[in-house]
Structures are given as structure tokens and as C-alpha cells.
Coordinates of C-alpha atoms in Angstrom, one line a residue:
M1 CA -54.9 -77.5 0.8
N2 CA -54.6 -78.4 -3.4
C3 CA -56.7 -76.1 -5.2
L4 CA -57.1 -78.2 -8.1
S5 CA -59.1 -81.5 -7.3
P6 CA -56.4 -84.5 -7.6
D7 CA -57.9 -85.8 -10.8
S8 CA -56.9 -82.7 -13.0
S9 CA -54.6 -83.2 -15.8
K10 CA -50.3 -82.6 -15.0
E11 CA -50.7 -79.6 -17.4
Q12 CA -53.3 -77.6 -15.2
R13 CA -51.4 -78.3 -12.6
N14 CA -48.5 -77.0 -13.7
S15 CA -49.6 -73.3 -14.6
L16 CA -50.4 -70.8 -12.7
E17 CA -54.4 -70.7 -11.8
L18 CA -56.6 -69.1 -9.5
P19 CA -59.6 -72.0 -8.5
P20 CA -63.2 -71.3 -9.6
D21 CA -65.0 -69.2 -7.0
S22 CA -68.1 -71.2 -6.5
S23 CA -68.6 -70.1 -3.1
E24 CA -67.9 -67.1 -0.1
E25 CA -66.4 -69.4 2.3
Q26 CA -64.3 -71.0 -0.4
R27 CA -60.7 -69.8 0.2
N28 CA -58.8 -67.9 -2.7
C29 CA -55.3 -69.3 -3.9
L30 CA -53.3 -69.7 -6.2
E31 CA -51.6 -72.2 -7.6
L32 CA -47.6 -72.7 -7.7
P33 CA -46.1 -75.6 -10.2
P34 CA -44.3 -78.3 -8.5
D35 CA -40.7 -77.7 -7.8
S36 CA -38.7 -80.7 -8.8
S37 CA -38.4 -82.3 -5.6
E38 CA -42.5 -82.1 -4.9
E39 CA -45.3 -84.5 -6.8
Q40 CA -47.7 -81.3 -6.3
G41 CA -47.6 -77.7 -6.7
I42 CA -48.2 -75.6 -3.6
C43 CA -51.1 -73.4 -2.8
L44 CA -50.7 -69.9 -1.7
E45 CA -53.5 -68.4 0.3
L46 CA -54.5 -65.1 -1.3
P47 CA -55.5 -62.5 0.7
P48 CA -59.3 -61.0 0.9
D49 CA -60.0 -58.8 -2.0
S50 CA -58.1 -56.0 -1.9
S51 CA -60.4 -53.6 -4.0
E52 CA -62.9 -53.1 -0.7
E53 CA -62.1 -49.5 0.6
P54 CA -60.4 -49.4 3.8
D55 CA -62.0 -49.0 7.2
S56 CA -61.5 -45.5 8.4
T57 CA -60.2 -46.4 11.6
E58 CA -57.6 -48.4 10.0
E59 CA -54.3 -46.0 9.1
V60 CA -52.6 -46.4 5.3
R61 CA -49.0 -46.1 5.4
N62 CA -46.9 -45.5 1.7
W63 CA -43.7 -47.3 1.5
L64 CA -42.0 -43.8 0.2
E65 CA -42.6 -42.6 3.2
L66 CA -40.1 -44.5 5.0
P67 CA -37.2 -42.8 5.8
P68 CA -34.0 -43.4 3.8
D69 CA -31.8 -45.5 6.4
V70 CA -34.5 -47.7 7.0
M71 CA -34.7 -48.5 3.1
C72 CA -31.0 -49.2 3.1
L73 CA -31.3 -51.8 5.5
I74 CA -34.1 -53.5 3.6
F75 CA -32.3 -53.2 0.3
E76 CA -28.9 -54.5 2.0
K77 CA -31.2 -57.7 2.9
L78 CA -31.9 -57.9 -1.3
G79 CA -28.6 -57.9 -1.7
A80 CA -26.6 -56.5 -5.1
I81 CA -27.8 -58.7 -7.7
E82 CA -31.4 -58.0 -6.7
I83 CA -31.0 -54.5 -6.3
L84 CA -29.6 -54.3 -9.8
Y85 CA -31.9 -57.1 -11.5
S86 CA -35.1 -55.2 -10.2
A87 CA -35.4 -53.3 -6.9
Q88 CA -33.9 -50.3 -8.8
S89 CA -36.6 -50.7 -11.7
V90 CA -39.4 -50.0 -9.2
C91 CA -39.7 -46.3 -9.1
S92 CA -37.2 -43.5 -9.1
T93 CA -37.4 -43.5 -5.6
W94 CA -36.2 -46.7 -5.7
R95 CA -33.3 -46.2 -8.2
K96 CA -31.9 -43.1 -6.3
L97 CA -31.6 -44.9 -3.3
S98 CA -30.1 -48.2 -5.4
K99 CA -27.2 -45.7 -6.1
E100 CA -26.4 -45.2 -2.4
P101 CA -22.8 -46.1 -1.7
Q102 CA -23.2 -47.3 1.1
L103 CA -24.9 -50.3 0.0
W104 CA -22.0 -51.1 -2.4
R105 CA -19.5 -51.4 0.5
S106 CA -19.9 -55.1 0.8
V107 CA -21.3 -56.9 -2.4
D108 CA -22.0 -60.5 -2.2
M109 CA -22.7 -62.1 -5.8
R110 CA -22.4 -65.3 -5.1
K111 CA -26.4 -66.1 -5.1
R112 CA -27.3 -65.7 -8.2
R113 CA -31.2 -66.0 -10.1
D114 CA -31.5 -69.2 -12.1
S115 CA -32.1 -66.7 -15.1
L116 CA -28.1 -65.7 -14.8
F117 CA -26.6 -68.5 -14.3
G118 CA -24.0 -69.0 -17.3
D119 CA -24.1 -65.6 -18.1
E120 CA -21.1 -64.6 -17.1
Y121 CA -20.9 -61.2 -19.4
I122 CA -24.0 -59.7 -17.7
M123 CA -22.3 -61.1 -14.3
E124 CA -19.2 -59.2 -14.6
K125 CA -21.5 -56.2 -16.0
M126 CA -23.2 -56.2 -12.6
A127 CA -19.9 -56.4 -10.9
R128 CA -18.5 -53.5 -12.3
E129 CA -21.9 -51.6 -11.9
S130 CA -21.6 -52.5 -7.8
V131 CA -18.2 -51.6 -7.6
D132 CA -19.0 -48.1 -9.0
R133 CA -21.6 -47.5 -7.2
S134 CA -19.8 -48.1 -4.3
C135 CA -17.5 -45.1 -5.1
G136 CA -14.5 -46.1 -4.0
Q137 CA -15.9 -47.5 -0.5
L138 CA -15.8 -51.2 -1.4
V139 CA -14.4 -53.3 1.5
E140 CA -16.0 -56.5 0.7
F141 CA -16.3 -58.2 -2.5
S142 CA -17.8 -62.1 -3.0
V143 CA -18.0 -63.6 -6.3
E144 CA -18.3 -67.3 -7.1
H145 CA -18.1 -69.3 -10.7
F146 CA -17.5 -66.2 -12.5
G147 CA -14.7 -63.4 -12.8
T148 CA -11.5 -62.0 -14.1
D149 CA -8.2 -60.5 -13.8
E150 CA -9.4 -57.3 -15.7
L151 CA -12.3 -57.5 -13.5
L152 CA -9.8 -57.8 -9.9
Q153 CA -7.8 -54.9 -11.8
Y154 CA -11.3 -52.7 -12.2
M155 CA -12.1 -53.1 -8.4
A156 CA -8.3 -52.3 -7.3
D157 CA -7.9 -49.5 -9.5
R158 CA -11.6 -48.1 -8.1
T159 CA -11.0 -48.8 -4.6
T160 CA -9.8 -46.3 -1.8

């Protein structure tokens, strides 16, 4: 499904746009810019307007009410870079949770964000922070394309 007509300019297709709301039957969608392997962008269907009041019989749950062990499992799926780069900045509860030593027993920093590619200084800082957060419980640490002898020594000195 395309949000924009095929004759729309390339400049329009490469920006994030919401389609005009012309009828109630028209679905809301968000045009994503094309990937390097695609000719046209992708259109994601947006959920119905969330400003409506929830049905009184519908139960609404708060993420903050999830038990910490469940949240730790979710954080483990994110990985070290995503926790350090974004998740810990969401709220104070997530920041506190991001410092749990059990999250840092096995650290994999091989898949990094494109914005961090080539920035060894930031990656090494994140690696050191991961080691510190493990509180000596680090068992496994994986990196690619960065790392120094000093970083290895830092890990060895702080791991039991």
C-alpha cells in the first residue's frame, strides 16, 4: 500500500509524511523512506486514533507495573548498546533497571547502530561502562572492529 501517488516527487517520498485525511474509510499510514535496496518506501499502517477513551471494560496496563525480573528479560533482548544508548534514558525506573549486574554478565557489542560505526571512542566508553555495571560478574564479552589492549586489561582487572 502506498500513501503517496506514484507520480509524487522523489523528494516527497523520501520524507516521513502522513497522508491527507480524505475519508473515514482511508487508513492512516506512515510513509518510510526507501531503503538502499528498495525503489519505493514502505507504508506502515498506524493504529486507530489513540485519543479516544478506552472502553470501560477494557483493562489498561502500565509497563512500570511489570515485575523487575520480567523487565530484565526484555532488556536482555535489547542488548548492551541499546540499553546504554537509549533505554536507560526513558525513565528513572528503566535507568535503575539498566544498572542490574545480571544484565551485564554476557555483553555483545558486535551489532552497533550505524550512527556509532567508526566511533571507537564511544564504543570503548560503552564497553567500560558495561564492565563496570557487571560488578565483577562478567562472563562473556563480544566485540568486533574495536578494542585495545588497555580495554582487555580493564576487563581483566574488574572481573572475578
